[in-house]
Amino acid sequence: MTKQTTMHKSFAGLLLAFLLPLAGLAQNVPQQVEISSGWQLQDIAKVTDGGEKIATTGYNPAGWYTATVPGTVLTSLVNNKVYAEPLYGENNRPEIISEYLCRTSYWYKTTVTVPQNYSGKKIWLNFDGINYEANVWVNGKKAGNVKGAFARGVFDITNLVTPGQPAAIAVLIAPQPNPGIAHEHCIATGMGKNGLYSSYDGPTFLCSIGWDWIPAIRDRNSGIWQKVFLSATDAVTVKDPFVVTDLPLPATDKAAITVQATLKNVTPQKQTGVLKGSIGNVTFQKNITLEPNSEVIAQFTPQDFKQLNFKNPKLWWPNGYGPQNLHNLKLSFELNGKVSDEASIKFGIREYSYEVPTSEFLTISVNGVQVICKGGNWGMDEAMKRVTPERLEAQIKMHQQANYTMIRNWVGQSTNELLYEMCDKYGLMIWDEFFQANPGDGPNPKDVQLYLDNVQEKILRYRHHASIAVWCARNEGFPPKEIDDALKVMLGKTDTSRLYQASSTDGKGVRSHGPYSWRKPEEFYTIEEAFKTETGTMSIPTIESVQGMMPQKDWEEINDDWAQHDFAKGAQKGHLFPGIVSDRYGKIKNMADFVRKSQLANYESYRAMYEGRFAKLFDPVTGVITWMSHPAQPSFVWQLYHYDLEPNASLFAVRKACEPVHIMYNEKEGYIQVVNSTPNAVKKAKAVITVYSLTGEKLQSNTLAVEAVQNKATKIEGFTLPQNLSATYFIKAELFDAKGKLISDNFYWKGAQADNMQALDTMPVAVLTATATKHTENGKLYIDVTLKNPGQTPAVLAHLQLRTASGARVLPVYYSDNYVSLVGGESKKITIEAAQAHLNGENPLIVVDGLNVGITPTQANGIEVKLNMNAQVSNWPETGLPFSPFHVEEKK
């Protein structure tokens, strides 16, 4: 063989470098061009011109605002400093931001250069989501319109633009025609009614009129709220790809995969070409002929294409049950050897089923394994639809941290590609709903066909996501027969792989309807339904989060600012909550005292919400979804973490209760249980149950043998409370496996006199010590903190908070545990994860607080640990945190 010279190598490399781009151009469709800059906005009342004139490159939009796209009208106005941040304090009151915003239309305008390589192709202008109706002009010509918040607008603008030249785009956004009368939140009258007339308009953000968890949004989220982009194809387009995976259960060593997509011939000529597909290294193709101006659903079945029968497939599992393996499907349609259009999606190989022989109730299984549906309701992703990938990923990751397996997309208000992508990634199944609220909260949609068109768009766009487990037609009620019948037919054509559930509160043990206010832990053990889609409680944020959502003048009086953030009369019964806290844990001294004691209430109620149901795991309980897990605005209620992304005690109580294998004290019956929600039995384990006095004296310790079968809550015999209990006492439960490794632990505070734990307020400070080390990896900072209680007095709900050295909170942060309680001599390691960039080059500072927690200051390994002085009750004046004088008291 002749030795290749350096010259030959160089020539070969140059030739390859030259040929590869040519091959790419010959094979791939041109790149999409997102249109996110250069947009301007103005109220139609201030514009005398029409779309024919506005959509020209020479048009001068004098006095228009810079528009945020994607974004709503109100978001653009806030970004232009017309209004201050609406969700802070009482900035959202109608005397500050007028209701006029939802009763006028708005012009959007921009200019974009059409890529030169779009020449000779079909050119499309795409809108992924507008609200409520858009009329679109391009270069002075009407391109078309789109209606409904969940419909796509795809416009053929081939004859309206010139490749290589600028194109002017004008969009007239009309708000929903029935914006209704806004509901104002205030102390005197409470939360007001939910929704009502905005529901006439069907496919929109109907909660934007105001609900008991969100104030009225003044523009009702009108605007171009999702991406706008240009694309180019040849004669045949490929859209809405879908994959159905079938496993020969109970075996999971094979998977039969069916692939389909819609092909559309957008020309008046017949077209014959090749549809090609690939999943990893597996390829498949078929010849297809399309009649002029027609579309067909093309399909590859495992019967016809043997390569679509996968062996030993990597499966997608819900969080806690296995990895979230995802696969890439690529499809392209070729005409005369050139790609006309292409599409790609990620999908998971998994199979849902919805019943088991041992139960009459809805029981979701994935890949043949029963899954307990533990999760949270999302009312809306963000009150003004300000959703970014970074923020949404943090929120979903905290749901994963909570050991959740499900999110409920309530009334479809969070329908967004990002949500589905993140739930796929983190293993959160979605109970996914369409756009009808409780019949008592709003009428049926007026335009049924518009409603159904938007529902179909939602199904076609998102059905490929592994995380969607259930399609649900209506919240807390049945849809009208006309809609119900149409949905059954629609899903029969578009997606038969999932359950269709007509109502979120009926059918196979499914029930909603709360309650939604704080309750004693034992009250959560009363079970009237197997699958609970809504049940909630108060959830007070940290003191720093409270300070961040309202001005200082409102910190020490519960007034209308608190009501604006959901603390008032209503389903949450906020007006009763301070009295509950005082009666249970001791008189409230000030806001700092209220916050620290409320963390006790958060922890007790959120833990019991799950433990009370898991006490009857799969007998009959198959699911519980809290109202709510995620806040759309800064709030005092119904959340695992605050709007600013700081978790409170609720998240860690849920994380504890939702462990796959969990030891618990049944707070109603008084015995120990081991909840095993895994498919594997726990054998030859032991439980150690220790009772402590208020001062930390060990009153009793029991070691109990544990055999816990799978998918069941097992009662562990041998534990009773001792007689010599102090006024308030503690129960510490630990579960060890056969090798002595700790599997689960739990810590309860209880009163010898039921529901009276005011003695907690008299506990001396337990001063902890801390050691900390850190390392960085792939742009993330990891800190291991070991807390130790060297004294005898138990430390209750020790809370760590990561800051920069200069004192700024770092958010988001992920803690392996937090709000931990330590008895005398006990230590616990907590791992903290944050983005290194969020520390802005500073060293980390960890501040500590808690019910009765102190800390010995330390500074080592580039980490400082000290007391959170801001959270200390003694640092604030004693105000009693009174209600506003306008508060109207009700009997408990």
Short mmCIF file of C-alpha atoms in Angstrom, two decimals, residues 408-655:
data_model
loop_
_atom_site.label_atom_id
_atom_site.label_comp_id
_atom_site.label_asym_id
_atom_site.label_seq_id
_atom_site.Cartn_x
_atom_site.Cartn_y
_atom_site.Cartn_z
CA ARG A 408 -51.96 17.96 37.22
CA ASN A 409 -52.20 20.57 34.48
CA TRP A 410 -55.38 22.09 35.87
CA VAL A 411 -57.78 23.21 33.10
CA GLY A 412 -54.81 23.10 30.71
CA GLN A 413 -53.68 26.54 31.85
CA SER A 414 -50.00 25.57 31.76
CA THR A 415 -50.07 23.98 28.31
CA ASN A 416 -46.59 24.75 27.02
CA GLU A 417 -43.94 22.66 25.27
CA LEU A 418 -41.45 23.42 28.06
CA LEU A 419 -43.67 21.84 30.70
CA TYR A 420 -43.93 18.58 28.78
CA GLU A 421 -40.23 18.49 28.01
CA MET A 422 -39.28 18.97 31.66
CA CYS A 423 -41.80 16.41 32.88
CA ASP A 424 -40.40 13.91 30.37
CA LYS A 425 -36.89 14.65 31.64
CA TYR A 426 -37.67 14.41 35.35
CA GLY A 427 -40.24 11.63 35.32
CA LEU A 428 -43.39 13.54 36.28
CA MET A 429 -46.53 12.04 34.76
CA ILE A 430 -49.12 14.62 33.71
CA TRP A 431 -52.83 14.52 34.41
CA ASP A 432 -53.55 16.79 31.47
CA GLU A 433 -56.78 18.72 31.16
CA PHE A 434 -58.65 20.66 28.54
CA PHE A 435 -60.10 24.11 29.05
CA GLN A 436 -63.24 23.87 31.20
CA ALA A 437 -63.41 24.76 34.87
CA ASN A 438 -65.95 23.65 37.45
CA PRO A 439 -69.47 24.39 36.12
CA GLY A 440 -69.97 26.58 39.19
CA ASP A 441 -66.89 28.61 38.26
CA GLY A 442 -67.93 29.34 34.71
CA PRO A 443 -70.33 28.50 31.90
CA ASN A 444 -69.76 26.16 28.98
CA PRO A 445 -67.84 27.53 25.98
CA LYS A 446 -70.00 29.50 23.60
CA ASP A 447 -68.19 28.46 20.42
CA VAL A 448 -68.02 24.67 20.65
CA GLN A 449 -66.19 24.20 17.36
CA LEU A 450 -63.49 26.70 18.33
CA TYR A 451 -63.10 24.90 21.63
CA LEU A 452 -62.77 21.50 19.95
CA ASP A 453 -60.32 22.86 17.37
CA ASN A 454 -58.04 24.08 20.17
CA VAL A 455 -58.34 20.80 22.04
CA GLN A 456 -57.35 18.89 18.91
CA GLU A 457 -54.37 21.17 18.42
CA LYS A 458 -53.26 20.45 21.97
CA ILE A 459 -53.55 16.70 21.51
CA LEU A 460 -51.72 16.65 18.18
CA ARG A 461 -48.90 18.90 19.40
CA TYR A 462 -48.12 17.20 22.68
CA ARG A 463 -49.32 13.58 22.49
CA HIS A 464 -45.81 12.30 21.73
CA HIS A 465 -44.63 13.18 25.24
CA ALA A 466 -44.00 10.20 27.49
CA SER A 467 -45.18 12.08 30.57
CA ILE A 468 -48.82 12.55 29.57
CA ALA A 469 -50.74 9.85 31.44
CA VAL A 470 -54.37 11.04 31.37
CA TRP A 471 -56.47 13.30 29.15
CA CYS A 472 -59.20 14.90 31.29
CA ALA A 473 -62.05 16.88 29.78
CA ARG A 474 -63.22 19.03 32.67
CA ASN A 475 -62.33 20.13 36.17
CA GLU A 476 -64.87 19.08 38.81
CA GLY A 477 -67.68 18.38 36.43
CA PHE A 478 -68.67 16.68 33.21
CA PRO A 479 -68.41 18.47 29.88
CA PRO A 480 -71.61 19.03 27.90
CA LYS A 481 -72.65 15.89 26.04
CA GLU A 482 -71.87 17.53 22.70
CA ILE A 483 -68.27 18.12 23.77
CA ASP A 484 -67.88 14.81 25.58
CA ASP A 485 -69.06 12.85 22.54
CA ALA A 486 -66.80 14.84 20.22
CA LEU A 487 -63.77 14.32 22.46
CA LYS A 488 -64.27 10.56 22.50
CA VAL A 489 -64.36 10.50 18.72
CA MET A 490 -61.37 12.84 18.49
CA LEU A 491 -59.21 10.79 20.82
CA GLY A 492 -60.29 7.63 19.04
CA LYS A 493 -58.64 9.08 15.94
CA THR A 494 -55.66 10.87 17.47
CA ASP A 495 -54.62 8.99 20.64
CA THR A 496 -55.98 5.73 21.99
CA SER A 497 -52.89 5.06 24.10
CA ARG A 498 -54.11 6.98 27.15
CA LEU A 499 -57.10 7.11 29.45
CA TYR A 500 -59.83 9.62 28.67
CA GLN A 501 -61.27 10.83 31.98
CA ALA A 502 -64.37 12.98 31.50
CA SER A 503 -64.26 14.64 34.93
CA SER A 504 -61.57 15.27 37.53
CA THR A 505 -64.05 14.45 40.27
CA ASP A 506 -65.95 11.40 39.10
CA GLY A 507 -65.35 7.89 37.87
CA LYS A 508 -63.44 4.97 39.41
CA GLY A 509 -62.87 6.53 42.81
CA VAL A 510 -61.65 9.89 41.49
CA ARG A 511 -62.75 12.90 43.50
CA SER A 512 -61.74 16.52 43.95
CA HIS A 513 -63.44 19.18 46.14
CA GLY A 514 -60.77 19.72 48.79
CA PRO A 515 -60.89 20.64 51.62
CA TYR A 516 -58.33 23.39 51.10
CA SER A 517 -57.68 24.86 54.57
CA TRP A 518 -55.32 23.86 57.37
CA ARG A 519 -56.41 20.77 59.27
CA LYS A 520 -55.10 18.73 62.16
CA PRO A 521 -52.90 15.87 60.97
CA GLU A 522 -55.32 13.16 62.09
CA GLU A 523 -58.06 14.67 59.92
CA PHE A 524 -56.11 13.77 56.78
CA TYR A 525 -56.57 10.09 57.60
CA THR A 526 -60.30 10.12 56.77
CA ILE A 527 -60.50 8.59 53.31
CA GLU A 528 -63.63 8.96 51.18
CA GLU A 529 -62.07 8.43 47.77
CA ALA A 530 -59.27 6.37 46.27
CA PHE A 531 -57.80 8.97 43.89
CA LYS A 532 -57.85 12.49 45.30
CA THR A 533 -57.26 15.15 42.66
CA GLU A 534 -57.47 18.17 45.00
CA THR A 535 -56.78 18.64 48.69
CA GLY A 536 -54.80 21.50 50.17
CA THR A 537 -53.63 23.57 53.11
CA MET A 538 -51.92 26.85 53.95
CA SER A 539 -48.21 27.11 53.14
CA ILE A 540 -46.34 30.10 54.54
CA PRO A 541 -43.04 31.07 52.86
CA THR A 542 -39.78 32.07 54.55
CA ILE A 543 -39.47 35.51 56.10
CA GLU A 544 -37.20 36.61 53.26
CA SER A 545 -39.82 35.60 50.71
CA VAL A 546 -42.50 37.54 52.60
CA GLN A 547 -40.26 40.59 52.68
CA GLY A 548 -39.63 40.21 48.97
CA MET A 549 -43.28 40.28 47.95
CA MET A 550 -44.55 43.36 49.80
CA PRO A 551 -43.25 46.69 51.13
CA GLN A 552 -42.08 46.98 54.73
CA LYS A 553 -45.17 48.95 55.79
CA ASP A 554 -47.22 45.77 55.34
CA TRP A 555 -44.96 43.31 57.13
CA GLU A 556 -46.45 43.56 60.61
CA GLU A 557 -50.17 43.87 59.83
CA ILE A 558 -52.30 41.35 57.98
CA ASN A 559 -53.98 43.71 55.53
CA ASP A 560 -55.15 43.91 51.94
CA ASP A 561 -51.60 43.37 50.71
CA TRP A 562 -51.68 39.95 52.37
CA ALA A 563 -55.10 39.33 50.85
CA GLN A 564 -53.75 40.22 47.41
CA HIS A 565 -51.35 37.34 47.99
CA ASP A 566 -54.17 34.94 48.92
CA PHE A 567 -54.22 35.38 52.71
CA ALA A 568 -57.88 36.04 53.51
CA LYS A 569 -61.28 34.43 53.70
CA GLY A 570 -61.96 31.81 51.08
CA ALA A 571 -61.40 28.11 50.60
CA GLN A 572 -58.02 28.49 52.33
CA LYS A 573 -59.63 30.14 55.40
CA GLY A 574 -56.66 32.42 55.80
CA HIS A 575 -58.53 34.58 58.29
CA LEU A 576 -58.55 31.65 60.74
CA PHE A 577 -54.95 30.57 60.31
CA PRO A 578 -53.19 32.97 62.74
CA GLY A 579 -55.54 31.83 65.49
CA ILE A 580 -54.79 28.19 64.69
CA VAL A 581 -51.05 28.85 64.89
CA SER A 582 -51.38 30.72 68.19
CA ASP A 583 -53.61 28.09 69.76
CA ARG A 584 -51.40 25.24 68.64
CA TYR A 585 -47.86 26.58 69.09
CA GLY A 586 -48.12 29.71 71.25
CA LYS A 587 -49.14 33.33 70.85
CA ILE A 588 -47.73 35.05 67.75
CA LYS A 589 -45.32 37.85 68.69
CA ASN A 590 -44.50 39.32 65.27
CA MET A 591 -44.04 38.34 61.65
CA ALA A 592 -40.79 36.49 62.32
CA ASP A 593 -42.54 34.46 65.01
CA PHE A 594 -45.49 33.81 62.71
CA VAL A 595 -43.19 32.54 59.96
CA ARG A 596 -41.17 30.20 62.20
CA LYS A 597 -44.28 28.71 63.83
CA SER A 598 -46.02 28.43 60.47
CA GLN A 599 -43.23 26.15 59.30
CA LEU A 600 -44.39 23.73 62.00
CA ALA A 601 -47.90 23.97 60.57
CA ASN A 602 -46.60 23.59 57.02
CA TYR A 603 -44.64 20.48 57.93
CA GLU A 604 -47.39 18.83 59.95
CA SER A 605 -50.15 19.33 57.41
CA TYR A 606 -48.25 18.59 54.20
CA ARG A 607 -46.73 15.44 55.66
CA ALA A 608 -50.11 14.25 56.96
CA MET A 609 -51.78 15.02 53.63
CA TYR A 610 -49.76 12.17 52.13
CA GLU A 611 -49.18 9.95 55.14
CA GLY A 612 -52.88 9.96 55.95
CA ARG A 613 -53.62 8.48 52.55
CA PHE A 614 -50.57 6.28 52.26
CA ALA A 615 -51.71 4.63 55.49
CA LYS A 616 -54.16 2.87 53.15
CA LEU A 617 -51.84 2.49 50.18
CA PHE A 618 -53.61 0.75 47.28
CA ASP A 619 -56.28 -0.28 49.75
CA PRO A 620 -57.99 1.79 48.46
CA VAL A 621 -55.69 4.81 47.91
CA THR A 622 -54.15 5.06 44.45
CA GLY A 623 -53.41 8.78 44.19
CA VAL A 624 -53.31 12.14 45.98
CA ILE A 625 -52.61 15.46 44.26
CA THR A 626 -52.23 18.49 46.50
CA TRP A 627 -53.95 21.78 45.79
CA MET A 628 -51.45 23.22 44.92
CA SER A 629 -47.74 22.48 44.62
CA HIS A 630 -46.75 25.42 42.46
CA PRO A 631 -47.53 29.15 42.86
CA ALA A 632 -48.45 31.34 39.90
CA GLN A 633 -47.79 34.46 41.98
CA PRO A 634 -46.16 35.32 45.34
CA SER A 635 -48.49 33.68 47.82
CA PHE A 636 -49.10 32.51 51.39
CA VAL A 637 -51.02 29.39 50.41
CA TRP A 638 -50.92 26.12 48.46
CA GLN A 639 -47.26 25.76 47.49
CA LEU A 640 -44.10 23.72 48.07
CA TYR A 641 -41.88 26.68 47.26
CA HIS A 642 -42.39 30.38 46.93
CA TYR A 643 -42.70 32.31 43.68
CA ASP A 644 -39.05 33.36 44.12
CA LEU A 645 -38.15 29.62 44.06
CA GLU A 646 -37.21 29.31 47.73
CA PRO A 647 -38.72 26.15 49.25
CA ASN A 648 -40.36 26.24 52.66
CA ALA A 649 -40.98 23.39 55.12
CA SER A 650 -43.83 22.06 52.96
CA LEU A 651 -41.49 20.72 50.27
CA PHE A 652 -39.38 18.76 52.73
CA ALA A 653 -42.41 17.39 54.55
CA VAL A 654 -43.69 16.10 51.22
CA ARG A 655 -40.27 14.76 50.27
#
